[in-house]
Short mmCIF file of C-alpha atoms in Angstrom, two decimals:
data_model
loop_
_atom_site.label_atom_id
_atom_site.label_comp_id
_atom_site.label_asym_id
_atom_site.label_seq_id
_atom_site.Cartn_x
_atom_site.Cartn_y
_atom_site.Cartn_z
CA ASN D 8 0.64 -0.17 0.12
CA ILE D 9 2.83 2.34 -0.78
CA GLU D 10 2.20 5.14 -3.27
CA ILE D 11 4.89 6.32 -5.38
CA HIS D 12 4.99 10.26 -5.77
CA LYS D 13 7.91 11.48 -8.01
CA VAL D 14 10.35 15.34 -6.89
CA PRO D 15 12.28 17.28 -8.84
CA SER D 16 16.32 17.18 -8.74
CA ALA D 17 18.14 18.77 -5.63
CA LYS D 18 19.18 21.47 -7.90
CA SER D 19 15.30 22.32 -8.80
CA TRP D 20 14.47 22.63 -5.06
CA ILE D 21 13.00 26.34 -3.82
CA ASN D 22 16.50 28.31 -1.76
CA GLY D 23 17.56 24.66 -1.81
CA GLU D 24 14.42 24.27 0.33
CA PHE D 25 12.33 21.48 -0.30
CA SER D 26 8.55 22.41 -0.23
CA VAL D 27 5.95 19.54 -0.23
CA LYS D 28 4.16 21.44 -3.77
CA GLN D 29 6.58 20.23 -5.43
CA ILE D 30 5.22 16.39 -5.11
CA LYS D 31 3.68 14.98 -7.77
CA ALA D 32 1.63 12.18 -9.15
CA ILE D 33 3.45 10.13 -11.89
CA LYS D 34 3.25 9.95 -15.48
CA ILE D 35 3.48 7.86 -17.80
CA GLU D 36 5.91 10.40 -19.90
CA ASP D 37 7.80 10.58 -16.56
CA LEU D 38 8.71 6.64 -17.57
CA LEU D 39 10.09 7.41 -20.72
CA GLY D 40 14.03 8.45 -20.46
CA ARG D 41 13.27 10.93 -23.28
CA SER D 42 11.21 13.97 -24.23
CA VAL D 43 7.72 13.07 -25.51
CA ILE D 44 7.00 12.55 -29.43
CA GLN D 45 4.72 15.47 -30.68
CA LEU D 46 2.42 14.18 -33.56
CA ASP D 47 1.79 16.88 -36.61
CA GLU D 48 -2.22 16.66 -36.55
CA ALA D 49 -2.39 18.68 -39.05
CA LYS D 50 -0.18 16.48 -41.15
CA ILE D 51 -2.19 13.85 -40.29
CA LYS D 52 -5.69 15.27 -40.52
CA ASN D 53 -4.35 16.27 -44.25
CA GLU D 54 -3.82 12.80 -44.83
CA LEU D 55 -5.88 11.16 -44.00
CA THR D 56 -9.23 12.83 -44.21
CA ASN D 57 -12.03 11.97 -46.56
CA LYS D 58 -9.82 8.67 -47.22
CA VAL D 59 -9.88 4.92 -47.64
CA VAL D 60 -7.70 3.78 -44.16
CA LEU D 61 -6.94 -0.20 -44.35
CA VAL D 62 -5.66 -1.89 -41.09
CA THR D 63 -4.64 -4.69 -40.93
CA GLY D 64 -4.77 -6.74 -37.57
CA ALA D 65 -6.69 -4.25 -37.05
CA ALA D 66 -8.68 -6.77 -33.73
CA GLY D 67 -5.07 -7.02 -32.33
CA SER D 68 -3.60 -4.38 -29.89
CA ILE D 69 -1.32 -1.92 -32.46
CA GLY D 70 -3.92 -2.50 -34.82
CA SER D 71 -7.03 -1.76 -32.67
CA GLY D 72 -5.35 1.03 -30.38
CA MET D 73 -4.15 2.62 -34.21
CA VAL D 74 -8.05 2.14 -35.68
CA SER D 75 -8.72 4.54 -32.55
CA GLN D 76 -6.57 7.27 -33.53
CA ILE D 77 -7.20 7.19 -37.07
CA ALA D 78 -11.54 7.93 -35.94
CA LYS D 79 -10.97 11.10 -35.34
CA TYR D 80 -9.33 12.21 -38.17
CA GLN D 81 -12.60 11.95 -40.43
CA PRO D 82 -11.38 9.13 -43.06
CA GLU D 83 -13.91 8.49 -45.33
CA LYS D 84 -13.95 4.53 -44.85
CA ILE D 85 -11.64 2.68 -42.56
CA ILE D 86 -11.93 -0.60 -43.22
CA LEU D 87 -11.32 -3.14 -40.36
CA LEU D 88 -9.55 -7.00 -41.41
CA ASP D 89 -8.65 -8.87 -39.08
CA TYR D 90 -9.41 -13.52 -39.50
CA ALA D 91 -10.15 -13.34 -35.54
CA GLU D 92 -13.70 -13.73 -35.28
CA SER D 93 -14.44 -13.39 -31.48
CA ALA D 94 -11.85 -10.46 -30.85
CA MET D 95 -12.97 -7.71 -33.65
CA TYR D 96 -17.00 -8.48 -33.24
CA ASP D 97 -15.90 -7.33 -29.29
CA PHE D 98 -13.89 -4.51 -30.76
CA VAL D 99 -16.44 -3.56 -33.71
CA ASN D 100 -18.86 -2.77 -30.81
CA GLU D 101 -16.72 -1.26 -28.03
CA LEU D 102 -15.85 1.27 -31.21
CA LYS D 103 -19.37 1.89 -32.44
CA SER D 104 -20.98 2.11 -28.47
CA GLN D 105 -18.39 5.05 -28.53
CA ASN D 106 -18.87 6.48 -31.90
CA PRO D 107 -22.02 4.98 -33.12
CA ASN D 108 -20.91 7.18 -36.63
CA ILE D 109 -17.53 6.43 -37.38
CA PRO D 110 -17.35 4.81 -41.26
CA LEU D 111 -16.54 1.35 -40.66
CA GLU D 112 -16.11 -1.97 -42.76
CA VAL D 113 -15.48 -5.01 -41.00
CA VAL D 114 -13.66 -7.91 -43.63
CA ILE D 115 -12.71 -10.83 -41.86
CA GLY D 116 -10.30 -12.60 -44.05
CA ASP D 117 -6.80 -13.79 -43.55
CA ILE D 118 -3.92 -12.27 -45.48
CA ARG D 119 -2.50 -15.12 -46.21
CA ASN D 120 -4.72 -15.97 -48.57
CA TYR D 121 -4.18 -13.80 -52.13
CA ASP D 122 -7.64 -14.06 -54.13
CA ARG D 123 -9.96 -12.75 -50.49
CA MET D 124 -7.65 -9.75 -50.64
CA LYS D 125 -7.18 -8.60 -53.97
CA ARG D 126 -11.32 -8.83 -53.25
CA LEU D 127 -11.35 -6.34 -50.69
CA PHE D 128 -8.87 -4.32 -52.90
CA GLU D 129 -11.01 -3.86 -56.04
CA VAL D 130 -14.01 -2.88 -53.85
CA TYR D 131 -12.28 -0.85 -51.04
CA LYS D 132 -9.37 0.52 -52.83
CA PRO D 133 -7.36 2.19 -49.92
CA HIS D 134 -5.29 4.82 -49.73
CA TYR D 135 -3.64 4.48 -46.79
CA ILE D 136 -2.26 0.63 -45.46
CA LEU D 137 -1.73 0.35 -41.85
CA HIS D 138 0.21 -3.39 -41.98
CA ALA D 139 -0.20 -4.79 -38.48
CA ALA D 140 -1.46 -8.66 -38.98
CA ALA D 141 1.56 -11.10 -38.14
CA TYR D 142 2.33 -14.24 -36.03
CA LYS D 143 4.65 -12.29 -33.30
CA HIS D 144 5.35 -14.27 -30.42
CA VAL D 145 9.26 -15.24 -30.39
CA PRO D 146 9.06 -19.07 -29.18
CA LEU D 147 5.82 -20.52 -30.93
CA MET D 148 7.62 -19.01 -33.91
CA GLU D 149 10.62 -21.15 -33.26
CA ASP D 150 7.84 -23.81 -32.69
CA ASN D 151 5.81 -23.09 -35.73
CA PRO D 152 8.31 -21.78 -38.29
CA SER D 153 6.49 -22.79 -41.47
CA GLU D 154 3.84 -20.57 -40.30
CA ALA D 155 6.02 -17.54 -39.68
CA VAL D 156 7.20 -17.30 -43.43
CA LEU D 157 3.11 -18.26 -44.25
CA THR D 158 1.95 -14.53 -42.14
CA ASN D 159 4.47 -12.51 -41.64
CA VAL D 160 6.53 -12.86 -45.56
CA CYS D 161 3.77 -14.43 -47.87
CA GLY D 162 0.61 -12.12 -46.26
CA THR D 163 2.50 -9.15 -46.13
CA LYS D 164 4.37 -9.81 -49.72
CA ASN D 165 0.26 -10.33 -50.75
CA LEU D 166 -0.58 -6.67 -49.49
CA VAL D 167 2.55 -5.09 -50.94
CA ASP D 168 1.54 -6.15 -54.18
CA LEU D 169 -1.86 -5.36 -54.09
CA ALA D 170 -0.86 -1.76 -53.01
CA VAL D 171 1.05 -1.39 -56.09
CA GLU D 172 -1.29 -2.63 -57.95
CA PHE D 173 -4.17 -0.54 -56.77
CA ASN D 174 -1.90 2.20 -56.73
CA ALA D 175 -2.35 2.90 -53.26
CA TYR D 176 0.04 6.27 -51.70
CA LYS D 177 1.33 4.91 -48.37
CA PHE D 178 1.56 1.41 -47.19
CA VAL D 179 3.75 1.82 -43.11
CA MET D 180 4.34 -1.80 -42.27
CA ILE D 181 4.17 -2.33 -38.87
CA SER D 182 7.36 -4.04 -37.39
CA THR D 183 9.45 -4.97 -34.81
CA ASP D 184 12.56 -4.28 -32.91
CA LYS D 185 13.89 -8.36 -33.08
CA ALA D 186 14.06 -8.20 -36.91
CA VAL D 187 17.27 -5.93 -35.95
CA ASN D 188 20.20 -8.14 -37.11
CA PRO D 189 17.48 -11.19 -36.33
CA THR D 190 17.84 -14.31 -33.96
CA ASN D 191 14.45 -15.75 -33.92
CA VAL D 192 12.39 -17.07 -36.85
CA MET D 193 9.98 -14.28 -36.07
CA GLY D 194 12.33 -11.51 -36.54
CA ALA D 195 13.49 -12.70 -39.91
CA SER D 196 10.39 -13.40 -41.39
CA LYS D 197 9.67 -9.67 -40.41
CA ARG D 198 13.03 -8.98 -41.64
CA ILE D 199 12.75 -10.64 -44.47
CA ALA D 200 8.88 -8.79 -45.17
CA GLU D 201 10.48 -5.64 -43.88
CA ILE D 202 12.89 -6.11 -47.67
CA TYR D 203 10.64 -6.57 -49.24
CA ALA D 204 8.31 -3.73 -48.99
CA GLN D 205 11.00 -1.54 -49.20
CA ASN D 206 12.40 -2.56 -52.44
CA LYS D 207 9.28 -1.39 -53.68
CA ASN D 208 9.80 2.10 -53.19
CA SER D 209 12.09 1.92 -56.78
CA LEU D 210 9.12 1.88 -58.31
CA GLY D 211 8.46 5.62 -57.94
CA LYS D 212 4.37 4.65 -56.92
CA THR D 213 3.53 3.58 -53.19
CA LYS D 214 5.10 4.81 -50.38
CA PHE D 215 6.78 2.09 -48.42
CA ILE D 216 7.68 3.22 -44.48
CA THR D 217 8.55 0.56 -41.95
CA THR D 218 8.45 1.14 -38.53
CA ARG D 219 9.76 -1.15 -35.48
CA PHE D 220 7.73 -1.64 -32.19
CA GLY D 221 9.32 -2.79 -29.05
CA ASN D 222 7.82 -3.97 -26.17
CA VAL D 223 3.98 -2.72 -26.25
CA LEU D 224 2.79 -1.28 -22.77
CA GLY D 225 -1.09 -2.64 -22.27
CA SER D 226 -0.54 -5.01 -25.46
CA ASN D 227 -1.01 -8.31 -25.46
#
């Protein structure tokens, strides 16, 4: 039952004395060890407003977080793609209870199924793809390497190829810090996917961007 608060460094004490007023509650930002990154809200709004945005892995920790944030920029439509039926059902109900007017299309499907993904692109023609669908648990992928390759590599390849074919404006691949000099199957599969996606920038059509996440607070 101990409460933890923070106090400023001794250098900032008033006249060398510590005041009770200087005791403050701890915020999550205090644990970063760096300055908080301020997003360029105006730029994001300019890019996403009235655009069709596809989020893969939309029912997962990262995907659902992105969907919730994208919604406030008034996109034309957000396409939620995942193969996890129950997780998607729960997330969509939660989302609609908070914002009943959010323009959603829910697609249950597997990124490994090329025909299903092509049909999705044909129908919705997304301007932006935020690709968070992946197998991510390191020990499980060590025991099931073929599944890591089929989803993380082949599934990503399907989406990358279709983004180019359908002239998507931007493709953001959510990768992992495990892809840095990978020492495990999961990290290696994500690194291969990164290389494939980044290589498509040479075509000069869709912009491919990779961002690597470490461990994320509140994620699965």
